[in-house]
PDB file of C-alpha atoms in Angstrom:
ATOM      1  CA  MET A 114     186.415 169.931  14.129  1.00  0.00           C
ATOM      2  CA  ARG A 115     183.850 172.450  12.901  1.00  0.00           C
ATOM      3  CA  ILE A 116     180.316 171.403  11.997  1.00  0.00           C
ATOM      4  CA  SER A 117     181.186 171.438   8.286  1.00  0.00           C
ATOM      5  CA  GLU A 118     183.937 168.880   8.881  1.00  0.00           C
ATOM      6  CA  LEU A 119     181.608 166.838  11.090  1.00  0.00           C
ATOM      7  CA  SER A 120     179.129 166.789   8.228  1.00  0.00           C
ATOM      8  CA  ARG A 121     181.774 165.661   5.751  1.00  0.00           C
ATOM      9  CA  ARG A 122     183.123 162.948   8.037  1.00  0.00           C
ATOM     10  CA  SER A 123     179.736 161.550   9.013  1.00  0.00           C
ATOM     11  CA  GLY A 124     177.931 161.991   5.699  1.00  0.00           C
ATOM     12  CA  VAL A 125     175.074 163.812   7.468  1.00  0.00           C
ATOM     13  CA  PRO A 126     173.972 167.227   6.100  1.00  0.00           C
ATOM     14  CA  ILE A 127     174.607 170.246   8.325  1.00  0.00           C
ATOM     15  CA  THR A 128     170.892 171.043   8.541  1.00  0.00           C
ATOM     16  CA  THR A 129     170.219 167.516   9.788  1.00  0.00           C
ATOM     17  CA  ILE A 130     173.039 167.739  12.329  1.00  0.00           C
ATOM     18  CA  LYS A 131     171.537 170.963  13.697  1.00  0.00           C
ATOM     19  CA  TYR A 132     168.149 169.253  13.921  1.00  0.00           C
ATOM     20  CA  TYR A 133     169.660 166.335  15.848  1.00  0.00           C
ATOM     21  CA  LEU A 134     171.353 168.820  18.186  1.00  0.00           C
ATOM     22  CA  ARG A 135     168.033 170.567  18.871  1.00  0.00           C
ATOM     23  CA  GLU A 136     166.259 167.252  19.469  1.00  0.00           C
ATOM     24  CA  GLY A 137     168.953 165.959  21.820  1.00  0.00           C
ATOM     25  CA  LEU A 138     170.078 163.050  19.653  1.00  0.00           C
ATOM     26  CA  LEU A 139     173.541 164.601  19.460  1.00  0.00           C
ATOM     27  CA  PRO A 140     175.285 166.224  22.440  1.00  0.00           C
ATOM     28  CA  PRO A 141     176.413 169.828  21.957  1.00  0.00           C
ATOM     29  CA  GLY A 142     179.983 170.524  20.919  1.00  0.00           C
ATOM     30  CA  ARG A 143     182.495 172.599  22.870  1.00  0.00           C
ATOM     31  CA  ALA A 144     181.551 176.259  22.492  1.00  0.00           C
ATOM     32  CA  THR A 145     184.357 178.343  20.954  1.00  0.00           C
ATOM     33  CA  ALA A 146     182.418 181.532  20.151  1.00  0.00           C
ATOM     34  CA  PRO A 147     178.804 182.702  19.949  1.00  0.00           C
ATOM     35  CA  ASN A 148     177.007 180.298  17.576  1.00  0.00           C
ATOM     36  CA  GLN A 149     180.201 178.278  17.030  1.00  0.00           C
ATOM     37  CA  ALA A 150     181.341 174.967  18.484  1.00  0.00           C
ATOM     38  CA  GLU A 151     183.917 172.265  17.986  1.00  0.00           C
ATOM     39  CA  TYR A 152     183.138 168.554  17.713  1.00  0.00           C
ATOM     40  CA  ASP A 153     185.237 165.412  18.110  1.00  0.00           C
ATOM     41  CA  GLU A 154     185.326 161.738  17.136  1.00  0.00           C
ATOM     42  CA  SER A 155     182.604 160.862  19.639  1.00  0.00           C
ATOM     43  CA  HIS A 156     180.213 163.062  17.654  1.00  0.00           C
ATOM     44  CA  VAL A 157     181.185 161.300  14.419  1.00  0.00           C
ATOM     45  CA  ARG A 158     180.475 157.877  15.946  1.00  0.00           C
ATOM     46  CA  ARG A 159     177.195 159.017  17.476  1.00  0.00           C
ATOM     47  CA  LEU A 160     176.021 160.578  14.218  1.00  0.00           C
ATOM     48  CA  ARG A 161     176.715 157.365  12.344  1.00  0.00           C
ATOM     49  CA  LEU A 162     174.685 155.417  14.872  1.00  0.00           C
ATOM     50  CA  VAL A 163     171.836 157.953  14.721  1.00  0.00           C
ATOM     51  CA  ARG A 164     171.858 157.726  10.927  1.00  0.00           C
ATOM     52  CA  ALA A 165     171.676 153.927  11.153  1.00  0.00           C
ATOM     53  CA  LEU A 166     168.779 154.010  13.624  1.00  0.00           C
ATOM     54  CA  VAL A 167     166.745 156.661  11.806  1.00  0.00           C
ATOM     55  CA  GLY A 168     167.749 156.239   8.172  1.00  0.00           C
ATOM     56  CA  VAL A 169     168.351 152.492   7.980  1.00  0.00           C
ATOM     57  CA  ARG A 170     166.245 150.949  10.748  1.00  0.00           C
ATOM     58  CA  GLY A 171     163.492 153.529  10.255  1.00  0.00           C
ATOM     59  CA  LEU A 172     162.969 154.602  13.852  1.00  0.00           C
ATOM     60  CA  SER A 173     161.308 157.890  14.686  1.00  0.00           C
ATOM     61  CA  VAL A 174     163.497 160.586  16.224  1.00  0.00           C
ATOM     62  CA  GLY A 175     161.859 159.996  19.601  1.00  0.00           C
ATOM     63  CA  ALA A 176     162.412 156.240  19.450  1.00  0.00           C
ATOM     64  CA  ALA A 177     166.020 156.699  18.330  1.00  0.00           C
ATOM     65  CA  LYS A 178     166.630 159.086  21.222  1.00  0.00           C
ATOM     66  CA  GLU A 179     165.265 156.505  23.655  1.00  0.00           C
ATOM     67  CA  VAL A 180     167.452 153.748  22.199  1.00  0.00           C
ATOM     68  CA  LEU A 181     170.521 155.996  22.263  1.00  0.00           C
ATOM     69  CA  GLY A 182     169.934 156.755  25.926  1.00  0.00           C
ATOM     70  CA  GLY A 183     170.008 153.055  26.695  1.00  0.00           C
ATOM     71  CA  VAL A 184     173.051 152.510  24.490  1.00  0.00           C
ATOM     72  CA  TYR A 185     175.110 155.129  26.299  1.00  0.00           C
ATOM     73  CA  GLU A 186     174.076 153.798  29.697  1.00  0.00           C
ATOM     74  CA  ARG A 187     175.429 150.386  28.657  1.00  0.00           C
ATOM     75  CA  GLU A 188     178.355 151.541  26.546  1.00  0.00           C
ATOM     76  CA  ASP A 189     180.757 149.282  28.448  1.00  0.00           C
ATOM     77  CA  ASP A 190     178.709 146.156  27.631  1.00  0.00           C
ATOM     78  CA  PRO A 191     178.802 145.403  23.859  1.00  0.00           C
ATOM     79  CA  HIS A 192     176.324 142.527  24.212  1.00  0.00           C
ATOM     80  CA  LYS A 193     173.645 144.782  25.711  1.00  0.00           C
ATOM     81  CA  VAL A 194     174.407 147.547  23.205  1.00  0.00           C
ATOM     82  CA  LEU A 195     173.884 145.136  20.313  1.00  0.00           C
ATOM     83  CA  GLY A 196     170.692 143.894  21.919  1.00  0.00           C
ATOM     84  CA  LEU A 197     169.309 147.417  22.136  1.00  0.00           C
ATOM     85  CA  VAL A 198     170.032 148.493  18.564  1.00  0.00           C
ATOM     86  CA  LEU A 199     169.160 145.188  16.886  1.00  0.00           C
ATOM     87  CA  GLY A 200     166.032 144.681  18.974  1.00  0.00           C
ATOM     88  CA  ALA A 201     164.621 148.147  18.243  1.00  0.00           C
ATOM     89  CA  THR A 202     162.144 148.209  15.370  1.00  0.00           C
ATOM     90  CA  ALA A 203     160.066 150.932  13.775  1.00  0.00           C
ATOM     91  CA  GLU A 204     156.927 149.068  14.814  1.00  0.00           C
ATOM     92  CA  THR A 205     157.764 148.399  18.471  1.00  0.00           C
ATOM     93  CA  ALA A 206     160.208 151.037  19.678  1.00  0.00           C
ATOM     94  CA  ASP A 207     157.800 153.968  19.580  1.00  0.00           C
ATOM     95  CA  ASP A 208     155.125 152.715  21.925  1.00  0.00           C
ATOM     96  CA  GLY A 209     156.668 149.737  23.684  1.00  0.00           C
ATOM     97  CA  GLU A 210     153.294 147.997  23.744  1.00  0.00           C
ATOM     98  CA  LYS A 211     153.199 144.221  23.843  1.00  0.00           C
ATOM     99  CA  ASP A 212     150.811 142.032  21.892  1.00  0.00           C
ATOM    100  CA  THR A 213     148.376 140.755  24.494  1.00  0.00           C
ATOM    101  CA  ASP A 214     146.206 138.865  21.976  1.00  0.00           C
ATOM    102  CA  LEU A 215     148.670 136.019  21.493  1.00  0.00           C
ATOM    103  CA  GLU A 216     147.579 132.758  23.021  1.00  0.00           C
ATOM    104  CA  GLU A 217     149.745 131.566  25.890  1.00  0.00           C
ATOM    105  CA  ALA A 218     150.055 128.243  24.071  1.00  0.00           C
ATOM    106  CA  ARG A 219     151.747 129.926  21.105  1.00  0.00           C
ATOM    107  CA  LEU A 220     154.169 131.819  23.325  1.00  0.00           C
ATOM    108  CA  ALA A 221     154.933 128.566  25.136  1.00  0.00           C
ATOM    109  CA  GLU A 222     155.712 126.962  21.768  1.00  0.00           C
ATOM    110  CA  VAL A 223     158.206 129.697  21.047  1.00  0.00           C
ATOM    111  CA  ASP A 224     159.871 129.159  24.407  1.00  0.00           C
ATOM    112  CA  ALA A 225     160.056 125.422  23.648  1.00  0.00           C
ATOM    113  CA  LEU A 226     161.677 126.183  20.288  1.00  0.00           C
ATOM    114  CA  LEU A 227     164.276 128.443  21.880  1.00  0.00           C
ATOM    115  CA  ASP A 228     164.998 125.872  24.573  1.00  0.00           C
ATOM    116  CA  ALA A 229     165.481 123.172  21.950  1.00  0.00           C
ATOM    117  CA  LEU A 230     167.909 125.420  20.074  1.00  0.00           C
ATOM    118  CA  GLY A 231     169.750 126.255  23.279  1.00  0.00           C
ATOM    119  CA  TRP A 232     169.469 129.988  22.675  1.00  0.00           C
ATOM    120  CA  GLN A 233     169.873 132.669  25.341  1.00  0.00           C
ATOM    121  CA  VAL A 234     167.205 135.237  24.511  1.00  0.00           C
ATOM    122  CA  SER A 235     165.643 138.008  26.611  1.00  0.00           C
ATOM    123  CA  ASP A 236     162.057 137.487  27.746  1.00  0.00           C
ATOM    124  CA  ASP A 237     160.794 140.553  25.849  1.00  0.00           C
ATOM    125  CA  ALA A 238     162.669 139.951  22.566  1.00  0.00           C
ATOM    126  CA  ALA A 239     160.475 141.258  19.729  1.00  0.00           C
ATOM    127  CA  GLY A 240     161.149 138.236  17.530  1.00  0.00           C
ATOM    128  CA  LYS A 241     159.328 135.922  19.935  1.00  0.00           C
ATOM    129  CA  ALA A 242     155.996 137.621  19.269  1.00  0.00           C
ATOM    130  CA  VAL A 243     156.610 137.460  15.501  1.00  0.00           C
ATOM    131  CA  ILE A 244     157.093 133.692  15.667  1.00  0.00           C
ATOM    132  CA  ALA A 245     154.083 133.229  17.940  1.00  0.00           C
ATOM    133  CA  ARG A 246     151.837 135.270  15.621  1.00  0.00           C
ATOM    134  CA  THR A 247     153.009 133.250  12.630  1.00  0.00           C
ATOM    135  CA  LEU A 248     152.293 129.952  14.360  1.00  0.00           C
ATOM    136  CA  GLN A 249     148.836 131.245  15.291  1.00  0.00           C
ATOM    137  CA  THR A 250     148.145 132.323  11.695  1.00  0.00           C
ATOM    138  CA  LEU A 251     149.210 128.926  10.381  1.00  0.00           C
ATOM    139  CA  ALA A 252     146.862 127.274  12.873  1.00  0.00           C
ATOM    140  CA  ASP A 253     144.011 129.587  11.842  1.00  0.00           C
ATOM    141  CA  LEU A 254     144.574 128.515   8.231  1.00  0.00           C
ATOM    142  CA  GLY A 255     144.218 124.892   9.249  1.00  0.00           C
ATOM    143  CA  MET A 256     147.833 123.983   8.581  1.00  0.00           C
ATOM    144  CA  ASP A 257     149.453 121.278  10.684  1.00  0.00           C
ATOM    145  CA  TYR A 258     152.604 123.235  11.501  1.00  0.00           C
ATOM    146  CA  ASP A 259     154.106 123.407  14.974  1.00  0.00           C
ATOM    147  CA  TRP A 260     157.351 124.696  16.423  1.00  0.00           C
ATOM    148  CA  HIS A 261     159.255 121.471  15.697  1.00  0.00           C
ATOM    149  CA  ARG A 262     159.100 122.315  11.995  1.00  0.00           C
ATOM    150  CA  LEU A 263     161.018 125.515  12.733  1.00  0.00           C
ATOM    151  CA  LEU A 264     164.045 123.755  14.227  1.00  0.00           C
ATOM    152  CA  PRO A 265     165.954 123.420  10.909  1.00  0.00           C
ATOM    153  CA  TYR A 266     165.323 127.118  10.202  1.00  0.00           C
ATOM    154  CA  GLY A 267     166.570 128.011  13.658  1.00  0.00           C
ATOM    155  CA  GLU A 268     169.742 126.022  13.113  1.00  0.00           C
ATOM    156  CA  LEU A 269     170.363 127.838   9.827  1.00  0.00           C
ATOM    157  CA  ALA A 270     169.636 131.186  11.503  1.00  0.00           C
ATOM    158  CA  ASP A 271     172.184 130.360  14.186  1.00  0.00           C
ATOM    159  CA  ARG A 272     174.857 129.829  11.525  1.00  0.00           C
ATOM    160  CA  ILE A 273     173.918 133.119   9.835  1.00  0.00           C
ATOM    161  CA  ALA A 274     174.111 134.954  13.165  1.00  0.00           C
ATOM    162  CA  ALA A 275     177.600 133.525  13.721  1.00  0.00           C
ATOM    163  CA  VAL A 276     178.674 134.891  10.328  1.00  0.00           C
ATOM    164  CA  ASP A 277     177.132 138.272  11.198  1.00  0.00           C
ATOM    165  CA  LEU A 278     178.988 138.585  14.490  1.00  0.00           C
ATOM    166  CA  ASP A 279     182.248 137.249  13.071  1.00  0.00           C
ATOM    167  CA  GLY A 280     182.204 140.291  10.773  1.00  0.00           C
ATOM    168  CA  ILE A 281     182.304 142.736  13.695  1.00  0.00           C
ATOM    169  CA  GLU A 282     184.376 140.711  16.142  1.00  0.00           C
ATOM    170  CA  ASP A 283     187.522 142.782  15.565  1.00  0.00           C
ATOM    171  CA  LEU A 284     185.813 146.097  16.345  1.00  0.00           C
ATOM    172  CA  ARG A 285     186.582 147.413  19.813  1.00  0.00           C
ATOM    173  CA  ASP A 286     184.352 150.488  19.960  1.00  0.00           C
ATOM    174  CA  PRO A 287     180.867 149.252  21.030  1.00  0.00           C
ATOM    175  CA  LEU A 288     179.161 152.143  19.221  1.00  0.00           C
ATOM    176  CA  GLU A 289     180.948 151.395  15.961  1.00  0.00           C
ATOM    177  CA  MET A 290     180.119 147.718  16.474  1.00  0.00           C
ATOM    178  CA  ALA A 291     176.444 148.561  17.000  1.00  0.00           C
ATOM    179  CA  GLU A 292     176.299 150.806  13.933  1.00  0.00           C
ATOM    180  CA  ARG A 293     177.984 148.222  11.694  1.00  0.00           C
ATOM    181  CA  ALA A 294     175.826 145.364  12.959  1.00  0.00           C
ATOM    182  CA  LEU A 295     172.625 147.382  12.553  1.00  0.00           C
ATOM    183  CA  VAL A 296     173.401 148.505   9.001  1.00  0.00           C
ATOM    184  CA  LEU A 297     174.500 145.056   7.839  1.00  0.00           C
ATOM    185  CA  THR A 298     171.536 143.338   9.487  1.00  0.00           C
ATOM    186  CA  VAL A 299     168.916 145.602   7.923  1.00  0.00           C
ATOM    187  CA  LEU A 300     170.514 145.929   4.493  1.00  0.00           C
ATOM    188  CA  LEU A 301     171.301 142.224   4.129  1.00  0.00           C
ATOM    189  CA  GLU A 302     167.835 140.989   5.116  1.00  0.00           C
ATOM    190  CA  PRO A 303     166.411 141.473   1.581  1.00  0.00           C
ATOM    191  CA  VAL A 304     169.523 139.745   0.198  1.00  0.00           C
ATOM    192  CA  LEU A 305     168.899 136.721   2.418  1.00  0.00           C
ATOM    193  CA  MET A 306     165.297 136.564   1.195  1.00  0.00           C
ATOM    194  CA  ALA A 307     166.457 136.815  -2.425  1.00  0.00           C
ATOM    195  CA  LEU A 308     169.018 134.053  -1.905  1.00  0.00           C
ATOM    196  CA  ARG A 309     166.305 131.858  -0.408  1.00  0.00           C
ATOM    197  CA  ARG A 310     164.077 132.324  -3.463  1.00  0.00           C
ATOM    198  CA  LEU A 311     166.956 131.602  -5.849  1.00  0.00           C
ATOM    199  CA  ALA A 312     167.931 128.518  -3.855  1.00  0.00           C
ATOM    200  CA  GLN A 313     164.337 127.263  -3.973  1.00  0.00           C
ATOM    201  CA  GLU A 314     164.332 127.626  -7.760  1.00  0.00           C
ATOM    202  CA  SER A 315     167.653 125.803  -8.023  1.00  0.00           C
ATOM    203  CA  GLN A 316     166.511 123.001  -5.705  1.00  0.00           C
ATOM    204  CA  SER A 317     163.275 122.583  -7.657  1.00  0.00           C
ATOM    205  CA  ALA A 318     165.184 122.374 -10.931  1.00  0.00           C
ATOM    206  CA  ALA A 319     167.620 119.820  -9.514  1.00  0.00           C
ATOM    207  CA  ARG A 320     164.910 117.628  -7.995  1.00  0.00           C
ATOM    208  CA  ARG A 321     162.675 117.676 -11.045  1.00  0.00           C
ATOM    209  CA  GLY A 322     165.351 117.337 -13.697  1.00  0.00           C
ATOM    210  CA  ALA A 323     164.721 120.817 -15.028  1.00  0.00           C
ATOM    211  CA  GLY A 324     167.303 123.472 -15.734  1.00  0.00           C
ATOM    212  CA  PRO A 325     168.258 126.338 -17.976  1.00  0.00           C
ATOM    213  CA  ALA A 326     167.876 125.690 -21.677  1.00  0.00           C
ATOM    214  CA  GLN A 327     171.057 124.394 -23.315  1.00  0.00           C
ATOM    215  CA  PRO A 328     172.402 126.256 -26.367  1.00  0.00           C
TER     216      PRO A 328
END
């Protein structure tokens, strides 16, 4: 297909496609004439994944290029592909620096939580530092809150993750799977927060005998 058709199929403007080509996020098409090339379905899939990484996840072009390199090296392993795209964040993917200020005790608490949940998680998963920082902040505020209190949340998160992955289980292309999982994960996160707030209001009303005014 020509670049105009690639743009229509992927939903990415031609000028953006040319920019991605220059930056190496998209491999060149098959040259057919000076300044002309043909593209195929692999370009459509890659563009959709680039759009998800840059436009939805919010990665820089450089960070997205780094993630894509890892994705294509592991294209035959959907689990590792999902780990790469879902683990990449706008805050951590650009510099790869780890938070060295976290107390070892807090990181050990996180490991204890994961062990209690029976989860298989990579040692450098970004979410571990988020949990450790939160536990440290709670301690700094004088709140008696340790990792055991997070177990019910972890169990709920495990059920949500099962629903997430059930939704992409039928997809066979690992790149399409990664793009779908990334988009749904990022876009549904605010929905999950909103549902939590609404559920809290409903629970409070039920426990305190309150409710919407009757006509």
